[in-house]
PDB file of C-alpha atoms and ligand atoms in Angstrom:
ATOM      1  CA  UNK G   1      30.833 142.092 -40.058  1.00 92.00           C
ATOM      2  CA  UNK G   2      29.645 143.026 -43.552  1.00 96.00           C
ATOM      3  CA  UNK G   3      29.777 140.156 -46.029  1.00 96.00           C
ATOM      4  CA  UNK G   4      28.482 140.554 -49.570  1.00 95.00           C
ATOM      5  CA  UNK G   5      26.712 137.964 -51.725  1.00 95.00           C
ATOM      6  CA  UNK G   6      30.049 136.651 -52.974  1.00 94.00           C
ATOM      7  CA  UNK G   7      31.582 136.122 -49.555  1.00 95.00           C
ATOM      8  CA  UNK G   8      33.758 139.243 -49.656  1.00 95.00           C
ATOM      9  CA  UNK G   9      34.181 141.065 -46.374  1.00 97.00           C
ATOM     10  CA  UNK G  10      33.468 144.770 -46.800  1.00 97.00           C
ATOM     11  CA  UNK G  11      35.401 146.735 -44.191  1.00 97.00           C
ATOM     12  CA  UNK G  12      36.498 149.821 -46.126  1.00 97.00           C
ATOM     13  CA  UNK G  13      34.540 153.007 -46.849  1.00 97.00           C
ATOM     14  CA  UNK G  14      35.865 155.724 -49.126  1.00 97.00           C
ATOM     15  CA  UNK G  15      34.259 159.062 -48.450  1.00 98.00           C
ATOM     16  CA  UNK G  16      34.314 161.795 -51.059  1.00 97.00           C
ATOM     17  CA  UNK G  17      33.974 164.992 -49.046  1.00 97.00           C
ATOM     18  CA  UNK G  18      33.602 167.319 -52.032  1.00 96.00           C
ATOM     19  CA  UNK G  19      33.341 167.285 -55.818  1.00 94.00           C
ATOM     20  CA  UNK G  20      35.352 170.532 -55.979  1.00 94.00           C
ATOM     21  CA  UNK G  21      39.034 170.559 -56.917  1.00 95.00           C
ATOM     22  CA  UNK G  22      41.754 173.095 -57.587  1.00 95.00           C
ATOM     23  CA  UNK G  23      43.110 170.895 -60.409  1.00 95.00           C
ATOM     24  CA  UNK G  24      41.558 169.584 -63.609  1.00 93.00           C
ATOM     25  CA  UNK G  25      43.522 166.378 -64.201  1.00 93.00           C
ATOM     26  CA  UNK G  26      43.073 165.040 -67.716  1.00 91.00           C
ATOM     27  CA  UNK G  27      42.206 161.503 -66.554  1.00 88.00           C
ATOM     28  CA  UNK G  28      39.792 162.610 -63.870  1.00 90.00           C
ATOM     29  CA  UNK G  29      37.714 165.394 -65.343  1.00 87.00           C
ATOM     30  CA  UNK G  30      36.130 165.522 -68.803  1.00 80.00           C
ATOM     31  CA  UNK G  31      37.636 167.977 -71.268  1.00 76.00           C
ATOM     32  CA  UNK G  32      34.173 169.401 -71.880  1.00 77.00           C
ATOM     33  CA  UNK G  33      34.196 170.831 -68.349  1.00 76.00           C
ATOM     34  CA  UNK G  34      32.578 169.792 -65.126  1.00 82.00           C
ATOM     35  CA  UNK G  35      29.205 170.273 -63.547  1.00 83.00           C
ATOM     36  CA  UNK G  36      29.387 170.764 -59.809  1.00 86.00           C
ATOM     37  CA  UNK G  37      26.652 169.692 -57.434  1.00 87.00           C
ATOM     38  CA  UNK G  38      24.918 172.641 -55.752  1.00 89.00           C
ATOM     39  CA  UNK G  39      26.267 173.341 -52.257  1.00 89.00           C
ATOM     40  CA  UNK G  40      22.955 172.437 -50.638  1.00 91.00           C
ATOM     41  CA  UNK G  41      23.134 168.881 -51.986  1.00 93.00           C
ATOM     42  CA  UNK G  42      26.550 168.238 -50.412  1.00 95.00           C
ATOM     43  CA  UNK G  43      26.422 166.289 -47.131  1.00 97.00           C
ATOM     44  CA  UNK G  44      27.174 168.325 -44.029  1.00 97.00           C
ATOM     45  CA  UNK G  45      29.729 167.120 -41.471  1.00 98.00           C
ATOM     46  CA  UNK G  46      27.085 165.754 -39.086  1.00 98.00           C
ATOM     47  CA  UNK G  47      25.579 163.599 -41.836  1.00 98.00           C
ATOM     48  CA  UNK G  48      28.976 162.298 -42.959  1.00 98.00           C
ATOM     49  CA  UNK G  49      29.893 161.443 -39.366  1.00 98.00           C
ATOM     50  CA  UNK G  50      26.517 159.765 -38.799  1.00 98.00           C
ATOM     51  CA  UNK G  51      27.003 157.603 -41.898  1.00 98.00           C
ATOM     52  CA  UNK G  52      30.577 156.753 -40.869  1.00 98.00           C
ATOM     53  CA  UNK G  53      29.408 155.829 -37.358  1.00 98.00           C
ATOM     54  CA  UNK G  54      26.657 153.592 -38.661  1.00 98.00           C
ATOM     55  CA  UNK G  55      29.142 151.987 -41.060  1.00 98.00           C
ATOM     56  CA  UNK G  56      31.575 151.399 -38.199  1.00 98.00           C
ATOM     57  CA  UNK G  57      28.786 149.787 -36.183  1.00 97.00           C
ATOM     58  CA  UNK G  58      28.202 147.356 -39.041  1.00 97.00           C
ATOM     59  CA  UNK G  59      31.833 146.384 -39.600  1.00 97.00           C
ATOM     60  CA  UNK G  60      33.675 149.149 -41.471  1.00 98.00           C
ATOM     61  CA  UNK G  61      37.122 149.664 -39.903  1.00 98.00           C
ATOM     62  CA  UNK G  62      38.907 151.709 -42.577  1.00 98.00           C
ATOM     63  CA  UNK G  63      37.947 155.089 -43.973  1.00 98.00           C
ATOM     64  CA  UNK G  64      39.724 157.050 -46.685  1.00 98.00           C
ATOM     65  CA  UNK G  65      38.865 160.703 -47.272  1.00 98.00           C
ATOM     66  CA  UNK G  66      38.999 161.748 -50.881  1.00 97.00           C
ATOM     67  CA  UNK G  67      37.239 164.019 -53.354  1.00 94.00           C
ATOM     68  CA  UNK G  68      37.474 166.103 -55.568  1.00 94.00           C
ATOM     69  CA  UNK G  69      40.226 167.540 -53.469  1.00 97.00           C
ATOM     70  CA  UNK G  70      39.512 166.897 -49.768  1.00 98.00           C
ATOM     71  CA  UNK G  71      41.612 169.856 -48.635  1.00 98.00           C
ATOM     72  CA  UNK G  72      39.405 172.363 -50.448  1.00 97.00           C
ATOM     73  CA  UNK G  73      36.488 171.360 -48.179  1.00 97.00           C
ATOM     74  CA  UNK G  74      36.246 174.115 -45.574  1.00 96.00           C
ATOM     75  CA  UNK G  75      36.719 172.752 -42.059  1.00 97.00           C
ATOM     76  CA  UNK G  76      38.271 169.468 -43.219  1.00 98.00           C
ATOM     77  CA  UNK G  77      40.271 169.347 -39.967  1.00 98.00           C
ATOM     78  CA  UNK G  78      37.025 169.383 -37.967  1.00 98.00           C
ATOM     79  CA  UNK G  79      35.479 166.633 -40.093  1.00 98.00           C
ATOM     80  CA  UNK G  80      38.649 164.542 -39.805  1.00 98.00           C
ATOM     81  CA  UNK G  81      38.485 164.863 -36.024  1.00 98.00           C
ATOM     82  CA  UNK G  82      34.809 163.827 -35.996  1.00 98.00           C
ATOM     83  CA  UNK G  83      35.707 160.683 -37.942  1.00 98.00           C
ATOM     84  CA  UNK G  84      38.906 160.130 -35.986  1.00 97.00           C
ATOM     85  CA  UNK G  85      36.836 160.020 -32.801  1.00 97.00           C
ATOM     86  CA  UNK G  86      34.755 157.057 -34.000  1.00 97.00           C
ATOM     87  CA  UNK G  87      35.980 154.213 -31.853  1.00 94.00           C
ATOM     88  CA  UNK G  88      35.695 151.318 -34.261  1.00 96.00           C
ATOM     89  CA  UNK G  89      37.511 153.074 -37.107  1.00 97.00           C
ATOM     90  CA  UNK G  90      41.051 151.726 -36.941  1.00 96.00           C
ATOM     91  CA  UNK G  91      42.474 153.408 -40.047  1.00 97.00           C
ATOM     92  CA  UNK G  92      41.616 156.907 -41.153  1.00 98.00           C
ATOM     93  CA  UNK G  93      43.534 157.973 -44.264  1.00 97.00           C
ATOM     94  CA  UNK G  94      43.371 160.579 -47.022  1.00 98.00           C
ATOM     95  CA  UNK G  95      44.256 160.915 -50.689  1.00 97.00           C
ATOM     96  CA  UNK G  96      45.154 164.470 -51.686  1.00 98.00           C
ATOM     97  CA  UNK G  97      46.984 166.459 -54.334  1.00 98.00           C
ATOM     98  CA  UNK G  98      48.711 168.185 -51.371  1.00 98.00           C
ATOM     99  CA  UNK G  99      48.549 171.706 -52.769  1.00 98.00           C
ATOM    100  CA  UNK G 100      46.889 172.957 -49.582  1.00 98.00           C
ATOM    101  CA  UNK G 101      48.864 170.681 -47.285  1.00 98.00           C
ATOM    102  CA  UNK G 102      50.667 173.374 -45.332  1.00 98.00           C
ATOM    103  CA  UNK G 103      52.627 172.523 -42.171  1.00 98.00           C
ATOM    104  CA  UNK G 104      49.633 173.662 -40.079  1.00 98.00           C
ATOM    105  CA  UNK G 105      47.142 171.629 -42.101  1.00 98.00           C
ATOM    106  CA  UNK G 106      49.286 168.499 -41.890  1.00 98.00           C
ATOM    107  CA  UNK G 107      49.633 168.941 -38.130  1.00 98.00           C
ATOM    108  CA  UNK G 108      45.875 169.515 -37.719  1.00 98.00           C
ATOM    109  CA  UNK G 109      45.060 166.364 -39.684  1.00 98.00           C
ATOM    110  CA  UNK G 110      47.511 164.242 -37.761  1.00 97.00           C
ATOM    111  CA  UNK G 111      46.210 165.474 -34.431  1.00 97.00           C
ATOM    112  CA  UNK G 112      42.660 164.815 -35.649  1.00 97.00           C
ATOM    113  CA  UNK G 113      43.463 161.135 -36.058  1.00 97.00           C
ATOM    114  CA  UNK G 114      44.523 160.779 -39.688  1.00 98.00           C
ATOM    115  CA  UNK G 115      47.094 157.992 -39.698  1.00 97.00           C
ATOM    116  CA  UNK G 116      48.276 158.029 -43.296  1.00 96.00           C
ATOM    117  CA  UNK G 117      48.327 160.287 -46.287  1.00 98.00           C
ATOM    118  CA  UNK G 118      48.608 159.423 -49.979  1.00 97.00           C
ATOM    119  CA  UNK G 119      49.782 162.206 -52.250  1.00 98.00           C
ATOM    120  CA  UNK G 120      49.077 162.068 -55.967  1.00 98.00           C
ATOM    121  CA  UNK G 121      52.062 162.909 -58.158  1.00 98.00           C
ATOM    122  CA  UNK G 122      52.279 161.438 -61.642  1.00 97.00           C
ATOM    123  CA  UNK G 123      55.552 162.907 -62.882  1.00 96.00           C
ATOM    124  CA  UNK G 124      58.509 164.979 -61.715  1.00 97.00           C
ATOM    125  CA  UNK G 125      58.643 166.928 -64.959  1.00 96.00           C
ATOM    126  CA  UNK G 126      57.115 170.372 -64.249  1.00 97.00           C
ATOM    127  CA  UNK G 127      55.924 170.808 -67.840  1.00 97.00           C
ATOM    128  CA  UNK G 128      54.234 167.430 -68.005  1.00 95.00           C
ATOM    129  CA  UNK G 129      52.815 167.967 -64.522  1.00 97.00           C
ATOM    130  CA  UNK G 130      51.186 171.208 -65.701  1.00 97.00           C
ATOM    131  CA  UNK G 131      49.793 169.387 -68.748  1.00 95.00           C
ATOM    132  CA  UNK G 132      48.358 166.505 -66.714  1.00 95.00           C
ATOM    133  CA  UNK G 133      46.776 168.738 -64.063  1.00 96.00           C
ATOM    134  CA  UNK G 134      45.785 171.384 -66.643  1.00 94.00           C
ATOM    135  CA  UNK G 135      47.797 174.180 -65.066  1.00 95.00           C
ATOM    136  CA  UNK G 136      49.239 172.898 -61.782  1.00 97.00           C
ATOM    137  CA  UNK G 137      52.603 173.989 -60.364  1.00 98.00           C
ATOM    138  CA  UNK G 138      54.586 170.972 -59.169  1.00 98.00           C
ATOM    139  CA  UNK G 139      56.374 173.134 -56.565  1.00 98.00           C
ATOM    140  CA  UNK G 140      53.121 173.293 -54.570  1.00 98.00           C
ATOM    141  CA  UNK G 141      52.928 169.498 -54.359  1.00 98.00           C
ATOM    142  CA  UNK G 142      56.591 169.137 -53.418  1.00 98.00           C
ATOM    143  CA  UNK G 143      56.008 171.603 -50.572  1.00 98.00           C
ATOM    144  CA  UNK G 144      52.985 169.592 -49.439  1.00 98.00           C
ATOM    145  CA  UNK G 145      55.044 166.394 -49.387  1.00 98.00           C
ATOM    146  CA  UNK G 146      57.578 168.092 -47.115  1.00 98.00           C
ATOM    147  CA  UNK G 147      54.812 169.270 -44.774  1.00 98.00           C
ATOM    148  CA  UNK G 148      53.405 165.735 -44.559  1.00 98.00           C
ATOM    149  CA  UNK G 149      56.814 164.375 -43.620  1.00 97.00           C
ATOM    150  CA  UNK G 150      57.564 167.168 -41.176  1.00 97.00           C
ATOM    151  CA  UNK G 151      54.354 166.579 -39.250  1.00 96.00           C
ATOM    152  CA  UNK G 152      55.259 162.929 -38.771  1.00 95.00           C
ATOM    153  CA  UNK G 153      53.148 161.010 -41.288  1.00 96.00           C
ATOM    154  CA  UNK G 154      55.036 157.787 -41.845  1.00 92.00           C
ATOM    155  CA  UNK G 155      54.959 156.456 -44.404  1.00 93.00           C
ATOM    156  CA  UNK G 156      53.904 159.168 -46.831  1.00 97.00           C
ATOM    157  CA  UNK G 157      52.729 157.353 -49.955  1.00 97.00           C
ATOM    158  CA  UNK G 158      52.995 158.729 -53.465  1.00 98.00           C
ATOM    159  CA  UNK G 159      50.290 157.674 -55.947  1.00 96.00           C
ATOM    160  CA  UNK G 160      51.708 157.790 -59.460  1.00 96.00           C
ATOM    161  CA  UNK G 161      49.313 157.115 -62.317  1.00 93.00           C
ATOM    162  CA  UNK G 162      51.061 155.323 -65.144  1.00 92.00           C
ATOM    163  CA  UNK G 163      49.634 156.154 -68.581  1.00 85.00           C
ATOM    164  CA  UNK G 164      50.533 154.746 -71.966  1.00 84.00           C
ATOM    165  CA  UNK G 165      52.768 157.840 -72.449  1.00 85.00           C
ATOM    166  CA  UNK G 166      54.596 157.382 -69.123  1.00 90.00           C
ATOM    167  CA  UNK G 167      58.205 156.426 -69.828  1.00 91.00           C
ATOM    168  CA  UNK G 168      60.299 153.884 -67.921  1.00 92.00           C
ATOM    169  CA  UNK G 169      62.723 156.733 -67.116  1.00 94.00           C
ATOM    170  CA  UNK G 170      59.917 158.740 -65.542  1.00 94.00           C
ATOM    171  CA  UNK G 171      59.033 155.812 -63.266  1.00 95.00           C
ATOM    172  CA  UNK G 172      62.707 155.269 -62.388  1.00 96.00           C
ATOM    173  CA  UNK G 173      63.130 158.946 -61.612  1.00 97.00           C
ATOM    174  CA  UNK G 174      60.083 158.831 -59.325  1.00 97.00           C
ATOM    175  CA  UNK G 175      61.440 155.694 -57.654  1.00 97.00           C
ATOM    176  CA  UNK G 176      64.724 157.499 -56.888  1.00 97.00           C
ATOM    177  CA  UNK G 177      62.882 160.592 -55.671  1.00 98.00           C
ATOM    178  CA  UNK G 178      60.832 158.475 -53.242  1.00 97.00           C
ATOM    179  CA  UNK G 179      63.792 156.421 -52.077  1.00 97.00           C
ATOM    180  CA  UNK G 180      65.813 159.555 -51.276  1.00 96.00           C
ATOM    181  CA  UNK G 181      62.983 160.990 -49.178  1.00 96.00           C
ATOM    182  CA  UNK G 182      61.684 157.864 -47.465  1.00 96.00           C
ATOM    183  CA  UNK G 183      58.409 157.969 -49.410  1.00 97.00           C
ATOM    184  CA  UNK G 184      56.535 154.830 -50.468  1.00 97.00           C
ATOM    185  CA  UNK G 185      55.768 154.765 -54.188  1.00 97.00           C
ATOM    186  CA  UNK G 186      52.527 153.215 -55.442  1.00 95.00           C
ATOM    187  CA  UNK G 187      52.214 153.070 -59.205  1.00 93.00           C
ATOM    188  CA  UNK G 188      48.620 152.823 -60.357  1.00 89.00           C
ATOM    189  CA  UNK G 189      47.662 151.913 -63.895  1.00 85.00           C
ATOM    190  CA  UNK G 190      45.429 154.463 -65.519  1.00 84.00           C
ATOM    191  CA  UNK G 191      41.966 153.019 -66.039  1.00 80.00           C
ATOM    192  CA  UNK G 192      38.771 154.144 -67.632  1.00 81.00           C
ATOM    193  CA  UNK G 193      35.425 153.945 -65.879  1.00 82.00           C
ATOM    194  CA  UNK G 194      33.506 153.302 -69.087  1.00 75.00           C
ATOM    195  CA  UNK G 195      35.822 151.707 -71.596  1.00 64.00           C
ATOM    196  CA  UNK G 196      33.095 149.503 -72.991  1.00 51.00           C
ATOM    197  CA  UNK G 197      34.901 148.768 -76.257  1.00 49.00           C
ATOM    198  CA  UNK G 198      37.503 146.806 -74.318  1.00 51.00           C
ATOM    199  CA  UNK G 199      34.873 144.415 -72.979  1.00 48.00           C
ATOM    200  CA  UNK G 200      34.237 141.140 -74.744  1.00 41.00           C
ATOM    201  CA  UNK G 201      31.166 139.401 -73.366  1.00 44.00           C
ATOM    202  CA  UNK G 202      31.641 139.510 -69.662  1.00 44.00           C
ATOM    203  CA  UNK G 203      35.404 139.097 -69.831  1.00 42.00           C
ATOM    204  CA  UNK G 204      37.168 142.062 -68.362  1.00 47.00           C
ATOM    205  CA  UNK G 205      39.998 143.230 -70.559  1.00 45.00           C
ATOM    206  CA  UNK G 206      40.818 146.543 -69.033  1.00 51.00           C
ATOM    207  CA  UNK G 207      42.919 147.294 -66.025  1.00 58.00           C
ATOM    208  CA  UNK G 208      41.300 147.473 -62.648  1.00 60.00           C
ATOM    209  CA  UNK G 209      42.750 149.169 -59.565  1.00 65.00           C
ATOM    210  CA  UNK G 210      42.499 145.819 -57.720  1.00 71.00           C
ATOM    211  CA  UNK G 211      41.140 142.345 -58.522  1.00 84.00           C
ATOM    212  CA  UNK G 212      37.351 142.322 -58.122  1.00 88.00           C
ATOM    213  CA  UNK G 213      37.540 139.071 -56.147  1.00 89.00           C
ATOM    214  CA  UNK G 214      39.424 140.992 -53.445  1.00 90.00           C
ATOM    215  CA  UNK G 215      37.182 144.057 -53.399  1.00 92.00           C
ATOM    216  CA  UNK G 216      36.519 145.122 -49.805  1.00 95.00           C
ATOM    217  CA  UNK G 217      34.991 148.568 -50.261  1.00 95.00           C
ATOM    218  CA  UNK G 218      31.993 150.756 -50.806  1.00 96.00           C
ATOM    219  CA  UNK G 219      32.036 154.468 -51.563  1.00 96.00           C
ATOM    220  CA  UNK G 220      30.086 157.477 -50.331  1.00 97.00           C
ATOM    221  CA  UNK G 221      29.731 160.382 -52.730  1.00 96.00           C
ATOM    222  CA  UNK G 222      29.799 163.997 -51.552  1.00 96.00           C
ATOM    223  CA  UNK G 223      26.103 164.322 -52.381  1.00 96.00           C
ATOM    224  CA  UNK G 224      25.086 161.379 -50.227  1.00 97.00           C
ATOM    225  CA  UNK G 225      24.945 158.301 -52.437  1.00 97.00           C
ATOM    226  CA  UNK G 226      26.539 154.952 -51.671  1.00 97.00           C
ATOM    227  CA  UNK G 227      28.249 153.358 -54.640  1.00 96.00           C
ATOM    228  CA  UNK G 228      28.591 149.592 -54.272  1.00 95.00           C
ATOM    229  CA  UNK G 229      31.049 149.327 -57.189  1.00 93.00           C
ATOM    230  CA  UNK G 230      33.339 151.787 -58.981  1.00 88.00           C
ATOM    231  CA  UNK G 231      32.505 150.192 -62.334  1.00 88.00           C
ATOM    232  CA  UNK G 232      28.754 150.411 -62.088  1.00 88.00           C
ATOM    233  CA  UNK G 233      26.127 153.155 -62.294  1.00 90.00           C
ATOM    234  CA  UNK G 234      24.291 151.658 -59.360  1.00 91.00           C
ATOM    235  CA  UNK G 235      23.987 153.980 -56.378  1.00 95.00           C
ATOM    236  CA  UNK G 236      21.818 154.198 -53.308  1.00 96.00           C
ATOM    237  CA  UNK G 237      20.782 157.506 -51.800  1.00 97.00           C
ATOM    238  CA  UNK G 238      21.485 157.285 -48.083  1.00 98.00           C
ATOM    239  CA  UNK G 239      18.281 157.406 -46.092  1.00 97.00           C
ATOM    240  CA  UNK G 240      19.348 159.513 -43.116  1.00 97.00           C
ATOM    241  CA  UNK G 241      16.462 158.039 -41.121  1.00 97.00           C
ATOM    242  CA  UNK G 242      17.716 154.509 -41.679  1.00 97.00           C
ATOM    243  CA  UNK G 243      21.398 154.678 -42.521  1.00 98.00           C
ATOM    244  CA  UNK G 244      22.074 151.029 -41.634  1.00 98.00           C
ATOM    245  CA  UNK G 245      19.476 149.860 -44.134  1.00 98.00           C
ATOM    246  CA  UNK G 246      21.105 151.943 -46.898  1.00 98.00           C
ATOM    247  CA  UNK G 247      24.544 150.520 -46.086  1.00 98.00           C
ATOM    248  CA  UNK G 248      23.228 146.945 -46.080  1.00 98.00           C
ATOM    249  CA  UNK G 249      21.531 147.621 -49.413  1.00 97.00           C
ATOM    250  CA  UNK G 250      24.813 148.905 -50.884  1.00 97.00           C
ATOM    251  CA  UNK G 251      26.736 145.871 -49.662  1.00 97.00           C
ATOM    252  CA  UNK G 252      24.173 143.373 -50.877  1.00 95.00           C
ATOM    253  CA  UNK G 253      23.993 145.271 -54.181  1.00 93.00           C
ATOM    254  CA  UNK G 254      27.683 144.830 -54.968  1.00 94.00           C
ATOM    255  CA  UNK G 255      28.080 143.037 -58.281  1.00 92.00           C
ATOM    256  CA  UNK G 256      30.838 140.446 -58.423  1.00 90.00           C
ATOM    257  CA  UNK G 257      32.438 142.468 -61.189  1.00 88.00           C
ATOM    258  CA  UNK G 258      31.098 145.766 -62.469  1.00 86.00           C
ATOM    259  CA  UNK G 259      31.344 146.664 -66.150  1.00 84.00           C
ATOM    260  CA  UNK G 260      31.203 150.440 -66.555  1.00 85.00           C
ATOM    261  CA  UNK G 261      30.331 153.630 -64.764  1.00 84.00           C
ATOM    262  CA  UNK G 262      28.849 156.212 -67.109  1.00 83.00           C
ATOM    263  CA  UNK G 263      26.961 158.467 -64.716  1.00 83.00           C
ATOM    264  CA  UNK G 264      29.893 159.948 -62.781  1.00 83.00           C
ATOM    265  CA  UNK G 265      33.513 160.944 -63.418  1.00 83.00           C
ATOM    266  CA  UNK G 266      36.331 160.205 -60.977  1.00 85.00           C
ATOM    267  CA  UNK G 267      36.191 163.657 -59.353  1.00 88.00           C
ATOM    268  CA  UNK G 268      32.581 162.875 -58.386  1.00 87.00           C
ATOM    269  CA  UNK G 269      33.484 159.503 -56.865  1.00 87.00           C
ATOM    270  CA  UNK G 270      36.919 159.846 -55.351  1.00 84.00           C
ATOM    271  CA  UNK G 271      38.897 156.988 -56.871  1.00 80.00           C
TER     272      UNK G 271
HETATM  273  N1  LIG Q   1      42.229 165.109 -55.429  1.00 68.17           N
HETATM  274  C1  LIG Q   1      42.811 164.031 -54.723  1.00 68.17           C
HETATM  275  C2  LIG Q   1      44.001 163.458 -55.441  1.00 68.17           C
HETATM  276  O1  LIG Q   1      44.121 163.679 -56.637  1.00 68.17           O
HETATM  277  O2  LIG Q   1      44.790 162.789 -54.803  1.00 68.17           O
HETATM  278  C3  LIG Q   1      41.818 162.935 -54.362  1.00 68.17           C
HETATM  279  C4  LIG Q   1      40.799 162.547 -55.411  1.00 68.17           C
HETATM  280  S1  LIG Q   1      41.449 161.688 -56.797  1.00 68.17           S
HETATM  281  C5  LIG Q   1      39.999 161.347 -57.738  1.00 68.17           C
HETATM  282  C6  LIG Q   1      41.890 160.136 -56.045  1.00 68.17           C
HETATM  283  C7  LIG Q   1      42.892 159.310 -56.795  1.00 68.17           C
HETATM  284  O3  LIG Q   1      42.298 158.819 -57.976  1.00 68.17           O
HETATM  285  C8  LIG Q   1      44.148 160.065 -57.217  1.00 68.17           C
HETATM  286  O4  LIG Q   1      45.299 159.374 -56.769  1.00 68.17           O
HETATM  287  C9  LIG Q   1      44.067 160.049 -58.712  1.00 68.17           C
HETATM  288  O5  LIG Q   1      45.335 160.038 -59.299  1.00 68.17           O
HETATM  289  C10 LIG Q   1      43.284 158.790 -58.975  1.00 68.17           C
HETATM  290  N2  LIG Q   1      42.633 158.751 -60.278  1.00 68.17           N
HETATM  291  C11 LIG Q   1      41.781 159.655 -60.806  1.00 68.17           C
HETATM  292  N3  LIG Q   1      41.381 159.280 -62.048  1.00 68.17           N
HETATM  293  C12 LIG Q   1      42.001 158.098 -62.299  1.00 68.17           C
HETATM  294  C13 LIG Q   1      42.003 157.195 -63.408  1.00 68.17           C
HETATM  295  N4  LIG Q   1      41.279 157.430 -64.501  1.00 68.17           N
HETATM  296  N5  LIG Q   1      42.778 156.096 -63.336  1.00 68.17           N
HETATM  297  C14 LIG Q   1      43.508 155.830 -62.224  1.00 68.17           C
HETATM  298  N6  LIG Q   1      43.522 156.625 -61.135  1.00 68.17           N
HETATM  299  C15 LIG Q   1      42.793 157.748 -61.178  1.00 68.17           C
HETATM  300 FE1  LIG Q   2      41.491 166.913 -58.679  1.00 68.17          FE
HETATM  301 FE2  LIG Q   2      42.465 164.662 -57.752  1.00 68.17          FE
HETATM  302 FE3  LIG Q   2      40.880 164.652 -59.891  1.00 68.17          FE
HETATM  303 FE4  LIG Q   2      43.306 165.659 -60.117  1.00 68.17          FE
HETATM  304  S1  LIG Q   2      42.805 163.518 -59.630  1.00 68.17           S
HETATM  305  S2  LIG Q   2      41.401 166.624 -60.851  1.00 68.17           S
HETATM  306  S3  LIG Q   2      43.648 166.533 -58.144  1.00 68.17           S
HETATM  307  S4  LIG Q   2      40.281 165.200 -57.885  1.00 68.17           S
END
């Protein structure tokens, strides 16, 4: 069992399998453009599986695959199977924009051991969707949702980011859409990784995805760094010769409550 310095049990690892994405969501990628890590610095499947195995040996039981967009990683079905085969991992899930979630892909992922899929969809308005994703076609996502359902994922969860501009009608419309299709809606408040001006002393005034006192996770970036906290620049390069030591260092390095992350954007972490 992995317990951090504040008594929190850490049993959840989020793995970013790529920093590449077919979208350019306004809240995820800087307007100034993105700088991608060179291919050779991205972890190969064997390394990811070795890190996941070591993590499972220490007490991790849940893994979520994310990115960038996980479905743009070539061979994602193979990687999913490698992780699905790790005995001690009880929950293997994925967050995706679903554009490449064809019927075949959904079936492959399910057979590989993925038990749940979260699909990001912030609005049902095609024009606003294109604005948010900087050019996306909502029809692609709707098709992906159907594929997820068809292949038997149950429930299929919809992640809807709620911004200051999101209207109550938009949320209601999404609620109805999900209800009609048996989807589970999760609204997530938009947050900033580095909104320092909203901090007063060490009092946290900005929205967090979950209360820090309940944090149960660490993150692995596509280029092989463990991030103990989403709201911190701290990261530990995984020593492939002593993976356990790196994981223990990440867990013991978790702050009770991070303040800001200025060295990476969301597409480089995975949410
Ligand atoms: N590309 C995939 C997707 O969009 O589902 C996976 C990666 S994305 C970074 C993971 C999740 O983080 C998505 O649900 C996305 O909406 C969310 N996200 C990204 N930036 C965010 C922000 N600033 N505030 C809240 N959620 C954010
Ligand atoms: Fe891509 Fe997901 Fe970020 Fe949108 S939120 S740019 S789909 S990684």
